PDB file of C-alpha atoms and ligand atoms in Angstrom:
ATOM      1  CA  MET A   1       0.181  -0.117   0.229  1.00 45.00           C
ATOM      2  CA  SER A   2       2.891   2.444  -0.237  1.00 47.00           C
ATOM      3  CA  GLY A   3       3.946   4.096  -3.011  1.00 50.00           C
ATOM      4  CA  PRO A   4       5.346   7.851  -4.291  1.00 52.00           C
ATOM      5  CA  GLU A   5       1.902   9.577  -3.296  1.00 67.00           C
ATOM      6  CA  ARG A   6       1.721   7.893   0.270  1.00 70.00           C
ATOM      7  CA  ILE A   7       2.201  10.639   2.996  1.00 71.00           C
ATOM      8  CA  GLU A   8       4.151   9.297   5.495  1.00 74.00           C
ATOM      9  CA  ARG A   9       5.425  11.860   7.941  1.00 76.00           C
ATOM     10  CA  HIS A  10       3.751  15.368   7.590  1.00 73.00           C
ATOM     11  CA  PRO A  11       6.025  18.584   8.788  1.00 71.00           C
ATOM     12  CA  VAL A  12       3.311  20.001  10.874  1.00 68.00           C
ATOM     13  CA  LEU A  13       1.224  17.069  11.935  1.00 67.00           C
ATOM     14  CA  GLY A  14       3.975  14.397  12.355  1.00 74.00           C
ATOM     15  CA  GLU A  15       3.529  10.627  11.391  1.00 71.00           C
ATOM     16  CA  VAL A  16       0.260  10.474   9.598  1.00 66.00           C
ATOM     17  CA  GLY A  17       0.094   7.184   7.690  1.00 60.00           C
ATOM     18  CA  GLY A  18       0.885   3.461   7.362  1.00 59.00           C
ATOM     19  CA  ARG A  19       0.900   2.525  10.876  1.00 71.00           C
ATOM     20  CA  GLY A  20      -2.380   1.241  11.193  1.00 84.00           C
ATOM     21  CA  GLU A  21      -4.420  -1.686  10.835  1.00 93.00           C
ATOM     22  CA  PRO A  22      -5.269  -2.388   7.043  1.00 95.00           C
ATOM     23  CA  VAL A  23      -9.061  -1.316   6.345  1.00 97.00           C
ATOM     24  CA  ARG A  24     -11.868  -1.002   3.842  1.00 98.00           C
ATOM     25  CA  PHE A  25     -13.605   1.668   2.908  1.00 98.00           C
ATOM     26  CA  SER A  26     -15.274   3.605  -0.065  1.00 98.00           C
ATOM     27  CA  PHE A  27     -14.805   6.665  -1.944  1.00 98.00           C
ATOM     28  CA  ASP A  28     -17.901   7.278  -4.309  1.00 97.00           C
ATOM     29  CA  GLY A  29     -18.837   3.442  -4.352  1.00 97.00           C
ATOM     30  CA  ARG A  30     -14.747   2.655  -5.346  1.00 98.00           C
ATOM     31  CA  PRO A  31     -13.881  -0.142  -2.786  1.00 98.00           C
ATOM     32  CA  LEU A  32     -10.283   1.391  -1.264  1.00 98.00           C
ATOM     33  CA  GLY A  33      -8.109   0.221   1.309  1.00 96.00           C
ATOM     34  CA  GLY A  34      -5.431   2.294   4.099  1.00 93.00           C
ATOM     35  CA  ARG A  35      -4.517   2.102   7.590  1.00 91.00           C
ATOM     36  CA  ALA A  36      -6.700   3.046  10.402  1.00 92.00           C
ATOM     37  CA  GLY A  37      -6.006   6.155  12.165  1.00 90.00           C
ATOM     38  CA  GLU A  38      -4.652   7.850   9.004  1.00 90.00           C
ATOM     39  CA  PRO A  39      -6.076  10.787   7.840  1.00 91.00           C
ATOM     40  CA  VAL A  40      -8.713  10.200   5.245  1.00 95.00           C
ATOM     41  CA  GLY A  41      -7.095  12.403   2.490  1.00 94.00           C
ATOM     42  CA  VAL A  42      -3.677  10.185   2.798  1.00 90.00           C
ATOM     43  CA  ALA A  43      -5.326   7.174   2.343  1.00 93.00           C
ATOM     44  CA  LEU A  44      -7.271   8.872  -0.980  1.00 95.00           C
ATOM     45  CA  LEU A  45      -3.669   9.955  -2.354  1.00 92.00           C
ATOM     46  CA  ALA A  46      -2.423   6.895  -1.744  1.00 91.00           C
ATOM     47  CA  ALA A  47      -5.159   5.691  -4.112  1.00 94.00           C
ATOM     48  CA  GLY A  48      -4.412   8.266  -6.557  1.00 93.00           C
ATOM     49  CA  ILE A  49      -7.481  10.066  -6.012  1.00 95.00           C
ATOM     50  CA  ARG A  50      -6.992  14.134  -6.167  1.00 94.00           C
ATOM     51  CA  ALA A  51      -9.931  15.858  -6.586  1.00 95.00           C
ATOM     52  CA  LEU A  52     -12.477  15.643  -3.381  1.00 95.00           C
ATOM     53  CA  ARG A  53     -14.944  18.138  -4.268  1.00 92.00           C
ATOM     54  CA  ARG A  54     -16.092  20.757  -6.872  1.00 88.00           C
ATOM     55  CA  SER A  55     -15.855  24.302  -6.746  1.00 86.00           C
ATOM     56  CA  ARG A  56     -18.697  25.978  -7.802  1.00 83.00           C
ATOM     57  CA  ALA A  57     -17.319  26.886 -11.187  1.00 85.00           C
ATOM     58  CA  GLY A  58     -16.813  22.821 -11.217  1.00 86.00           C
ATOM     59  CA  GLU A  59     -13.328  22.970 -10.996  1.00 90.00           C
ATOM     60  CA  PRO A  60     -11.954  19.910  -9.493  1.00 92.00           C
ATOM     61  CA  ARG A  61     -10.456  20.772  -5.476  1.00 94.00           C
ATOM     62  CA  GLY A  62      -8.190  18.785  -3.204  1.00 94.00           C
ATOM     63  CA  ILE A  63      -5.627  18.524  -0.549  1.00 92.00           C
ATOM     64  CA  HIS A  64      -3.859  22.143  -0.503  1.00 92.00           C
ATOM     65  CA  CYS A  65      -2.707  22.912   3.065  1.00 91.00           C
ATOM     66  CA  ALA A  66      -2.823  19.306   4.674  1.00 87.00           C
ATOM     67  CA  ILE A  67      -3.285  21.013   8.506  1.00 89.00           C
ATOM     68  CA  GLY A  68      -7.006  21.572   8.827  1.00 92.00           C
ATOM     69  CA  GLN A  69      -6.596  25.424   7.415  1.00 93.00           C
ATOM     70  CA  CYS A  70      -8.162  25.851   4.144  1.00 94.00           C
ATOM     71  CA  MET A  71     -11.147  23.682   3.712  1.00 93.00           C
ATOM     72  CA  GLU A  72     -10.642  22.397   0.103  1.00 94.00           C
ATOM     73  CA  CYS A  73     -10.444  18.678   1.525  1.00 95.00           C
ATOM     74  CA  ARG A  74     -14.221  18.922   2.063  1.00 95.00           C
ATOM     75  CA  VAL A  75     -15.782  15.397   1.833  1.00 96.00           C
ATOM     76  CA  GLU A  76     -18.949  13.967   3.147  1.00 96.00           C
ATOM     77  CA  ILE A  77     -18.587  10.786   5.446  1.00 97.00           C
ATOM     78  CA  ASP A  78     -21.037   8.248   6.393  1.00 96.00           C
ATOM     79  CA  GLY A  79     -23.991  10.609   5.433  1.00 92.00           C
ATOM     80  CA  LEU A  80     -23.057  13.059   8.889  1.00 91.00           C
ATOM     81  CA  GLY A  81     -22.165  16.132   6.524  1.00 89.00           C
ATOM     82  CA  THR A  82     -18.815  18.038   5.547  1.00 92.00           C
ATOM     83  CA  ARG A  83     -15.297  16.593   7.180  1.00 95.00           C
ATOM     84  CA  ARG A  84     -12.082  17.647   6.627  1.00 96.00           C
ATOM     85  CA  ALA A  85     -10.330  14.913   4.925  1.00 96.00           C
ATOM     86  CA  CYS A  86      -6.896  16.232   6.031  1.00 93.00           C
ATOM     87  CA  LEU A  87      -7.889  15.824   9.453  1.00 92.00           C
ATOM     88  CA  THR A  88     -10.579  13.122   9.933  1.00 95.00           C
ATOM     89  CA  PRO A  89      -8.945   9.392  11.176  1.00 93.00           C
ATOM     90  CA  LEU A  90     -10.008   6.710   8.607  1.00 95.00           C
ATOM     91  CA  ARG A  91     -11.845   3.925   9.973  1.00 96.00           C
ATOM     92  CA  ASP A  92     -12.751   0.838   8.736  1.00 98.00           C
ATOM     93  CA  GLY A  93     -16.245   0.545   6.790  1.00 98.00           C
ATOM     94  CA  MET A  94     -16.146   4.097   6.145  1.00 98.00           C
ATOM     95  CA  VAL A  95     -18.411   5.889   3.030  1.00 98.00           C
ATOM     96  CA  VAL A  96     -16.478   8.172   1.851  1.00 98.00           C
ATOM     97  CA  ARG A  97     -18.144  11.086  -1.077  1.00 97.00           C
ATOM     98  CA  THR A  98     -17.482  13.767  -3.007  1.00 94.00           C
ATOM     99  CA  HIS A  99     -18.304  16.534  -1.205  1.00 89.00           C
ATOM    100  CA  ARG A 100     -20.981  19.000  -2.861  1.00 81.00           C
ATOM    101  CA  ASP A 101     -21.143  22.899  -2.134  1.00 71.00           C
ATOM    102  CA  PRO A 102     -24.717  24.066  -1.659  1.00 65.00           C
ATOM    103  CA  GLY A 103     -25.419  26.364  -5.094  1.00 58.00           C
ATOM    104  CA  SER A 104     -22.943  24.210  -7.508  1.00 56.00           C
ATOM    105  CA  ALA A 105     -23.927  22.830 -10.038  1.00 52.00           C
ATOM    106  CA  ASP A 106     -23.849  19.623  -8.791  1.00 53.00           C
ATOM    107  CA  GLY A 107     -24.856  20.256  -5.457  1.00 51.00           C
TER     108      GLY A 107
HETATM  109  S1  FES B   1      -6.045  20.196   3.103  1.00 61.14           S
HETATM  110 FE1  FES B   1      -6.585  22.606   3.627  1.00 61.14          FE
HETATM  111  S2  FES B   1      -8.382  21.980   5.398  1.00 61.14           S
HETATM  112 FE2  FES B   1      -7.825  19.984   4.699  1.00 61.14          FE
END
């Protein structure tokens, strides 16, 4: 599961990936794997997924700051509303979906 896209150590957050138990989750219905406790965004990047939402103009958006400040990594998790992929710890069975901004063409 390691690869060039997997973030193992972050300059601000410290160790962020690759140390928990293997877990399964999905993104827009696509089954994926990751490590328990790593940020959802880390697991998505490791799977090659960079676009987590669309801007109101329809442009793809994804991880930008990776420290919880920019909100560019918004996703929907387990039907509970908006979460930041860069900060939300991955759990087994999570259902992650592309974020739909209210007012956007697909929102
Ligand atoms: S990438 Fe900036 S808040 Fe998550």
